[in-house]
mmCIF file of C-alpha atoms and ligand atoms in Angstrom:
data_model
loop_
_atom_site.group_PDB
_atom_site.id
_atom_site.type_symbol
_atom_site.label_atom_id
_atom_site.label_comp_id
_atom_site.label_asym_id
_atom_site.label_seq_id
_atom_site.Cartn_x
_atom_site.Cartn_y
_atom_site.Cartn_z
ATOM 1 C CA MET G 1 0.001 0.057 0.012
ATOM 2 C CA PHE G 2 2.775 2.509 0.837
ATOM 3 C CA PRO G 3 5.046 2.754 -2.094
ATOM 4 C CA SER G 4 2.767 4.275 -4.492
ATOM 5 C CA VAL G 5 1.710 6.939 -1.997
ATOM 6 C CA PHE G 6 5.249 7.843 -0.993
ATOM 7 C CA SER G 7 6.624 7.785 -4.569
ATOM 8 C CA GLY G 8 4.877 11.088 -5.551
ATOM 9 C CA GLY G 9 4.212 14.689 -4.501
ATOM 10 C CA ILE G 10 5.966 16.480 -1.901
ATOM 11 C CA ILE G 11 6.862 13.290 0.179
ATOM 12 C CA ARG G 12 8.828 12.079 -2.804
ATOM 13 C CA LYS G 13 10.579 15.381 -3.061
ATOM 14 C CA ALA G 14 11.226 15.432 0.639
ATOM 15 C CA LEU G 15 12.763 11.974 0.578
ATOM 16 C CA ASP G 16 14.928 12.798 -2.549
ATOM 17 C CA LYS G 17 16.142 15.891 -0.781
ATOM 18 C CA GLY G 18 17.020 13.859 2.300
ATOM 19 C CA LEU G 19 14.773 15.936 4.403
ATOM 20 C CA MET G 20 13.198 12.979 5.958
ATOM 21 C CA GLU G 21 13.232 8.985 5.795
ATOM 22 C CA ILE G 22 10.384 6.715 5.689
ATOM 23 C CA ALA G 23 10.635 2.955 6.480
ATOM 24 C CA VAL G 24 8.018 0.369 6.269
ATOM 25 C CA HIS G 25 8.266 -2.625 8.516
ATOM 26 C CA ASP G 26 6.330 -5.971 8.267
ATOM 27 C CA LEU G 27 5.215 -7.154 11.827
ATOM 28 C CA ARG G 28 5.569 -10.698 10.501
ATOM 29 C CA ASP G 29 9.357 -10.165 10.430
ATOM 30 C CA TYR G 30 9.383 -9.878 13.997
ATOM 31 C CA THR G 31 7.477 -13.032 14.834
ATOM 32 C CA ARG G 32 9.349 -16.146 15.956
ATOM 33 C CA ASP G 33 7.025 -18.993 15.088
ATOM 34 C CA LYS G 34 7.037 -20.787 11.678
ATOM 35 C CA HIS G 35 3.480 -19.557 10.768
ATOM 36 C CA ARG G 36 4.785 -15.982 11.449
ATOM 37 C CA GLN G 37 1.529 -15.264 13.352
ATOM 38 C CA VAL G 38 0.837 -11.708 14.212
ATOM 39 C CA ASP G 39 -2.785 -12.099 15.570
ATOM 40 C CA ASP G 40 -4.532 -14.564 17.861
ATOM 41 C CA ARG G 41 -8.013 -15.150 19.343
ATOM 42 C CA PRO G 42 -9.169 -12.624 22.054
ATOM 43 C CA TYR G 43 -9.157 -13.999 25.573
ATOM 44 C CA GLY G 44 -12.652 -14.080 27.060
ATOM 45 C CA GLY G 45 -14.249 -15.182 23.865
ATOM 46 C CA LEU G 46 -15.841 -12.896 21.185
ATOM 47 C CA GLU G 47 -15.295 -12.996 17.457
ATOM 48 C CA GLY G 48 -12.471 -11.591 15.419
ATOM 49 C CA MET G 49 -8.610 -11.619 16.044
ATOM 50 C CA VAL G 50 -6.413 -9.341 18.112
ATOM 51 C CA LEU G 51 -2.848 -8.202 17.197
ATOM 52 C CA LYS G 52 -0.292 -10.087 19.439
ATOM 53 C CA PRO G 53 1.855 -7.915 21.734
ATOM 54 C CA GLU G 54 5.371 -9.746 21.050
ATOM 55 C CA PRO G 55 5.799 -8.844 17.368
ATOM 56 C CA ILE G 56 4.804 -5.166 17.882
ATOM 57 C CA PHE G 57 7.028 -4.789 20.930
ATOM 58 C CA ALA G 58 9.970 -6.570 19.130
ATOM 59 C CA ALA G 59 9.377 -4.267 15.960
ATOM 60 C CA VAL G 60 9.172 -1.024 17.891
ATOM 61 C CA GLU G 61 12.214 -1.935 19.957
ATOM 62 C CA ALA G 62 14.153 -2.842 16.855
ATOM 63 C CA VAL G 63 13.228 0.296 14.716
ATOM 64 C CA ARG G 64 13.337 2.864 17.611
ATOM 65 C CA ARG G 65 16.404 4.780 17.149
ATOM 66 C CA ASP G 66 16.531 7.308 19.956
ATOM 67 C CA THR G 67 14.621 8.320 23.104
ATOM 68 C CA ASP G 68 13.206 11.168 21.307
ATOM 69 C CA ALA G 69 11.195 8.771 19.064
ATOM 70 C CA ARG G 70 7.376 9.301 19.549
ATOM 71 C CA VAL G 71 5.525 6.030 19.199
ATOM 72 C CA CYS G 72 1.915 6.330 18.131
ATOM 73 C CA LEU G 73 -0.729 3.593 17.550
ATOM 74 C CA LEU G 74 -3.248 4.322 14.893
ATOM 75 C CA SER G 75 -6.761 3.340 16.086
ATOM 76 C CA PRO G 76 -10.329 4.504 15.943
ATOM 77 C CA GLN G 77 -10.185 4.877 19.649
ATOM 78 C CA GLY G 78 -7.441 7.455 19.750
ATOM 79 C CA ALA G 79 -7.377 11.123 20.141
ATOM 80 C CA ARG G 80 -8.455 12.910 17.126
ATOM 81 C CA PHE G 81 -5.465 13.750 14.930
ATOM 82 C CA ASP G 82 -5.323 17.523 13.981
ATOM 83 C CA SER G 83 -2.707 20.211 12.680
ATOM 84 C CA ALA G 84 -1.280 20.867 16.202
ATOM 85 C CA MET G 85 -0.638 17.234 16.601
ATOM 86 C CA ALA G 86 0.908 16.966 13.129
ATOM 87 C CA GLU G 87 3.078 19.983 14.089
ATOM 88 C CA GLU G 88 4.241 18.410 17.299
ATOM 89 C CA MET G 89 5.069 15.231 15.852
ATOM 90 C CA ALA G 90 7.098 16.844 13.266
ATOM 91 C CA SER G 91 9.479 18.168 16.066
ATOM 92 C CA HIS G 92 10.503 14.621 17.022
ATOM 93 C CA ARG G 93 13.586 13.202 15.308
ATOM 94 C CA GLN G 94 11.624 9.969 14.641
ATOM 95 C CA VAL G 95 8.020 8.904 14.694
ATOM 96 C CA VAL G 96 6.995 5.370 14.937
ATOM 97 C CA LEU G 97 3.424 4.579 13.533
ATOM 98 C CA ILE G 98 1.913 1.332 14.478
ATOM 99 C CA CYS G 99 -0.865 0.370 12.223
ATOM 100 C CA GLY G 100 -3.743 -1.613 14.026
ATOM 101 C CA ARG G 101 -5.669 -4.326 12.394
ATOM 102 C CA TYR G 102 -8.400 -6.867 12.784
ATOM 103 C CA GLU G 103 -10.671 -6.245 15.769
ATOM 104 C CA GLY G 104 -7.922 -4.514 17.724
ATOM 105 C CA VAL G 105 -4.575 -4.513 19.382
ATOM 106 C CA ASP G 106 -3.526 -6.149 22.686
ATOM 107 C CA GLU G 107 -4.096 -3.477 25.405
ATOM 108 C CA ARG G 108 -0.551 -3.931 26.659
ATOM 109 C CA VAL G 109 0.680 -2.225 23.384
ATOM 110 C CA ILE G 110 -1.494 0.733 24.064
ATOM 111 C CA ARG G 111 -0.637 1.105 27.936
ATOM 112 C CA HIS G 112 3.052 0.192 27.902
ATOM 113 C CA LEU G 113 4.463 0.793 24.359
ATOM 114 C CA ALA G 114 2.760 3.533 22.547
ATOM 115 C CA ASP G 115 3.146 7.243 23.759
ATOM 116 C CA ALA G 116 -0.155 8.096 22.105
ATOM 117 C CA GLU G 117 -3.303 6.495 20.322
ATOM 118 C CA ILE G 118 -4.286 8.554 17.334
ATOM 119 C CA SER G 119 -7.471 8.455 15.142
ATOM 120 C CA ILE G 120 -7.781 10.361 12.026
ATOM 121 C CA GLY G 121 -11.599 10.514 12.205
ATOM 122 C CA ASP G 122 -14.873 8.952 13.637
ATOM 123 C CA TYR G 123 -15.157 5.997 11.305
ATOM 124 C CA VAL G 124 -13.547 2.493 11.157
ATOM 125 C CA LEU G 125 -10.938 1.713 8.575
ATOM 126 C CA SER G 126 -10.193 -1.927 7.944
ATOM 127 C CA GLY G 127 -6.628 -1.148 9.081
ATOM 128 C CA GLY G 128 -4.363 1.687 10.215
ATOM 129 C CA GLU G 129 -2.451 1.926 7.053
ATOM 130 C CA PRO G 130 -4.414 4.520 5.301
ATOM 131 C CA ALA G 131 -4.361 6.510 8.561
ATOM 132 C CA ALA G 132 -0.567 6.195 8.617
ATOM 133 C CA VAL G 133 -0.434 7.690 5.066
ATOM 134 C CA VAL G 134 -2.568 10.589 6.079
ATOM 135 C CA VAL G 135 -0.303 11.183 9.241
ATOM 136 C CA VAL G 136 2.806 10.977 7.251
ATOM 137 C CA ASP G 137 1.578 13.490 4.711
ATOM 138 C CA ALA G 138 0.328 15.966 7.274
ATOM 139 C CA VAL G 139 3.355 15.702 9.417
ATOM 140 C CA SER G 140 5.795 16.040 6.490
ATOM 141 C CA ARG G 141 4.359 19.463 5.595
ATOM 142 C CA PHE G 142 5.688 20.660 9.034
ATOM 143 C CA VAL G 143 9.229 19.261 8.379
ATOM 144 C CA GLY G 144 11.450 22.318 7.618
ATOM 145 C CA GLY G 145 12.140 22.637 3.711
ATOM 146 C CA VAL G 146 9.319 20.098 2.677
ATOM 147 C CA VAL G 147 6.810 22.705 1.595
ATOM 148 C CA GLY G 148 8.394 25.219 -0.862
ATOM 149 C CA LYS G 149 7.498 28.311 0.886
ATOM 150 C CA GLU G 150 7.285 28.308 4.641
ATOM 151 C CA ASP G 151 4.647 30.816 3.988
ATOM 152 C CA SER G 152 2.287 28.452 2.606
ATOM 153 C CA VAL G 153 2.088 26.255 5.597
ATOM 154 C CA ARG G 154 1.603 29.300 7.753
ATOM 155 C CA HIS G 155 -1.492 30.289 5.776
ATOM 156 C CA ASP G 156 -2.873 26.932 5.329
ATOM 157 C CA SER G 157 -6.202 25.961 6.742
ATOM 158 C CA PHE G 158 -5.786 25.282 10.549
ATOM 159 C CA ALA G 159 -2.416 26.947 10.638
ATOM 160 C CA GLU G 160 -3.836 29.662 12.856
ATOM 161 C CA GLY G 161 -6.916 27.663 14.051
ATOM 162 C CA ILE G 162 -9.174 28.877 11.358
ATOM 163 C CA LEU G 163 -9.912 27.900 7.688
ATOM 164 C CA ASP G 164 -8.034 29.067 4.661
ATOM 165 C CA PHE G 165 -9.216 32.285 2.698
ATOM 166 C CA PRO G 166 -10.676 31.772 -0.855
ATOM 167 C CA HIS G 167 -8.121 31.701 -3.650
ATOM 168 C CA TYR G 168 -8.563 32.767 -7.369
ATOM 169 C CA THR G 169 -6.524 32.565 -10.437
ATOM 170 C CA ARG G 170 -7.028 33.365 -14.131
ATOM 171 C CA PRO G 171 -9.364 33.823 -15.979
ATOM 172 C CA ARG G 172 -10.872 37.212 -14.272
ATOM 173 C CA GLU G 173 -14.274 35.965 -15.440
ATOM 174 C CA PHE G 174 -15.443 32.459 -15.903
ATOM 175 C CA ARG G 175 -18.916 31.682 -17.019
ATOM 176 C CA GLY G 176 -19.978 35.075 -15.780
ATOM 177 C CA LEU G 177 -18.410 34.386 -12.359
ATOM 178 C CA LYS G 178 -16.084 37.206 -11.539
ATOM 179 C CA VAL G 179 -12.891 37.425 -9.398
ATOM 180 C CA PRO G 180 -13.434 39.753 -6.425
ATOM 181 C CA GLN G 181 -12.476 43.229 -7.379
ATOM 182 C CA VAL G 182 -10.213 43.934 -4.312
ATOM 183 C CA LEU G 183 -7.773 41.292 -5.413
ATOM 184 C CA PHE G 184 -6.892 43.663 -8.461
ATOM 185 C CA SER G 185 -6.505 46.789 -6.142
ATOM 186 C CA GLY G 186 -2.904 46.245 -5.637
ATOM 187 C CA ASP G 187 -3.568 47.532 -2.138
ATOM 188 C CA HIS G 188 -1.791 44.730 0.057
ATOM 189 C CA LYS G 189 -3.254 45.896 3.424
ATOM 190 C CA LYS G 190 -6.791 45.872 1.920
ATOM 191 C CA ILE G 191 -6.234 42.439 0.357
ATOM 192 C CA GLU G 192 -4.878 41.128 3.688
ATOM 193 C CA ARG G 193 -7.890 42.511 5.464
ATOM 194 C CA TRP G 194 -10.230 40.935 2.967
ATOM 195 C CA ARG G 195 -8.510 37.623 3.117
ATOM 196 C CA ARG G 196 -8.711 37.590 6.892
ATOM 197 C CA LYS G 197 -12.401 38.404 6.758
ATOM 198 C CA LYS G 198 -13.164 35.798 4.295
ATOM 199 C CA ALA G 199 -11.305 33.221 6.254
ATOM 200 C CA LEU G 200 -13.372 34.078 9.352
ATOM 201 C CA GLU G 201 -16.416 34.062 7.274
ATOM 202 C CA LYS G 202 -15.789 30.669 5.831
ATOM 203 C CA THR G 203 -14.796 29.343 9.408
ATOM 204 C CA LEU G 204 -18.149 30.720 10.787
ATOM 205 C CA GLU G 205 -20.126 29.147 8.115
ATOM 206 C CA LYS G 206 -18.490 25.674 7.789
ATOM 207 C CA ARG G 207 -16.701 25.164 11.274
ATOM 208 C CA PRO G 208 -17.997 27.394 13.828
ATOM 209 C CA ASP G 209 -16.702 24.956 16.435
ATOM 210 C CA LEU G 210 -13.215 26.266 15.503
ATOM 211 C CA LEU G 211 -14.089 29.734 16.624
ATOM 212 C CA ARG G 212 -15.483 28.795 19.920
ATOM 213 C CA ASP G 213 -12.394 28.452 21.917
ATOM 214 C CA LYS G 214 -10.097 30.474 19.711
ATOM 215 C CA LYS G 215 -8.118 33.569 21.081
ATOM 216 C CA LEU G 216 -8.957 36.069 18.366
ATOM 217 C CA ALA G 217 -6.175 38.067 16.704
ATOM 218 C CA PRO G 218 -6.309 41.894 17.006
ATOM 219 C CA GLY G 219 -8.878 43.165 14.576
ATOM 220 C CA ASP G 220 -10.848 39.791 14.316
ATOM 221 C CA SER G 221 -13.778 40.697 16.607
ATOM 222 C CA GLY G 222 -14.302 43.847 14.348
ATOM 223 C CA LEU G 223 -14.298 41.663 11.198
ATOM 224 C CA LEU G 224 -16.598 39.160 12.745
ATOM 225 C CA GLU G 225 -19.059 41.935 13.755
ATOM 226 C CA GLU G 226 -18.945 43.008 10.210
ATOM 227 C CA ILE G 227 -19.819 39.614 9.081
ATOM 228 C CA GLN G 228 -22.582 39.253 11.533
ATOM 229 C CA ASN G 229 -24.052 42.585 10.368
ATOM 230 C CA GLU G 230 -23.894 41.727 6.684
ATOM 231 C CA ARG G 231 -25.579 38.386 7.468
ATOM 232 C CA LYS G 232 -28.524 40.234 8.986
ATOM 233 C CA GLU G 233 -29.053 42.566 5.871
ATOM 234 C CA PRO G 234 -31.807 41.371 3.657
HETATM 235 N N1 ADE O 1 -7.719 2.219 12.157
HETATM 236 C C1 ADE O 1 -8.968 2.016 11.941
HETATM 237 N N2 ADE O 1 -9.802 3.065 11.911
HETATM 238 C C2 ADE O 1 -8.973 4.075 12.159
HETATM 239 C C3 ADE O 1 -9.124 5.630 12.359
HETATM 240 N N3 ADE O 1 -10.259 6.084 12.135
HETATM 241 N N4 ADE O 1 -7.952 6.406 12.586
HETATM 242 C C4 ADE O 1 -6.863 5.683 12.788
HETATM 243 N N5 ADE O 1 -6.587 4.425 12.613
HETATM 244 C C5 ADE O 1 -7.602 3.618 12.420
#
């Protein structure tokens, strides 16, 4: 599953430039029985299989390179992955992602091996692998030099806890739909104010939860007031 995803886009460029390394390890290589068994039936009954602790402990202990490594188990029971978590993970020299499978992972892995349990959303994937791809992509954007201009990470959605402002490119008019006039004004202060206002407006419309416990930047309350007033107008 992994080579195709990591052989394109910014991840490929980051790997080529030596800004980061990715290694994929098969848990079966860390088993000691002839069937290379990574899972077993759950104690106490119930259907399904559970990932055994020994191969996971052996694999993590073999690949972990220093004490700064952050070991994360991907599972739907984890804390919700977000931009702040991605940025924090990028500050570690090594991140070890354990992909859960089957009905679950032996609880001793969660309690005594992983530093964190992470979920990419409230749905159940058939394995942690697609979640690991999502985490690697989001984390790599915070690794210095990976995204061309540092600026574009700073302006990304969520970078400041709100959504991104709208973007436009040529043509100026498409099927009668015009690019907002302010973007041609050449007045950078005015454009910046417009972008901030639109970002707040979009956030208010689509993700009001993000604004609830957000410390607003100077000027934001004025812009939000303007937005509310415009909404009231018929
Ligand atoms: N494994 C299965 N479902 C998952 C999810 N939502 N997030 C992370 N890992 C998972």
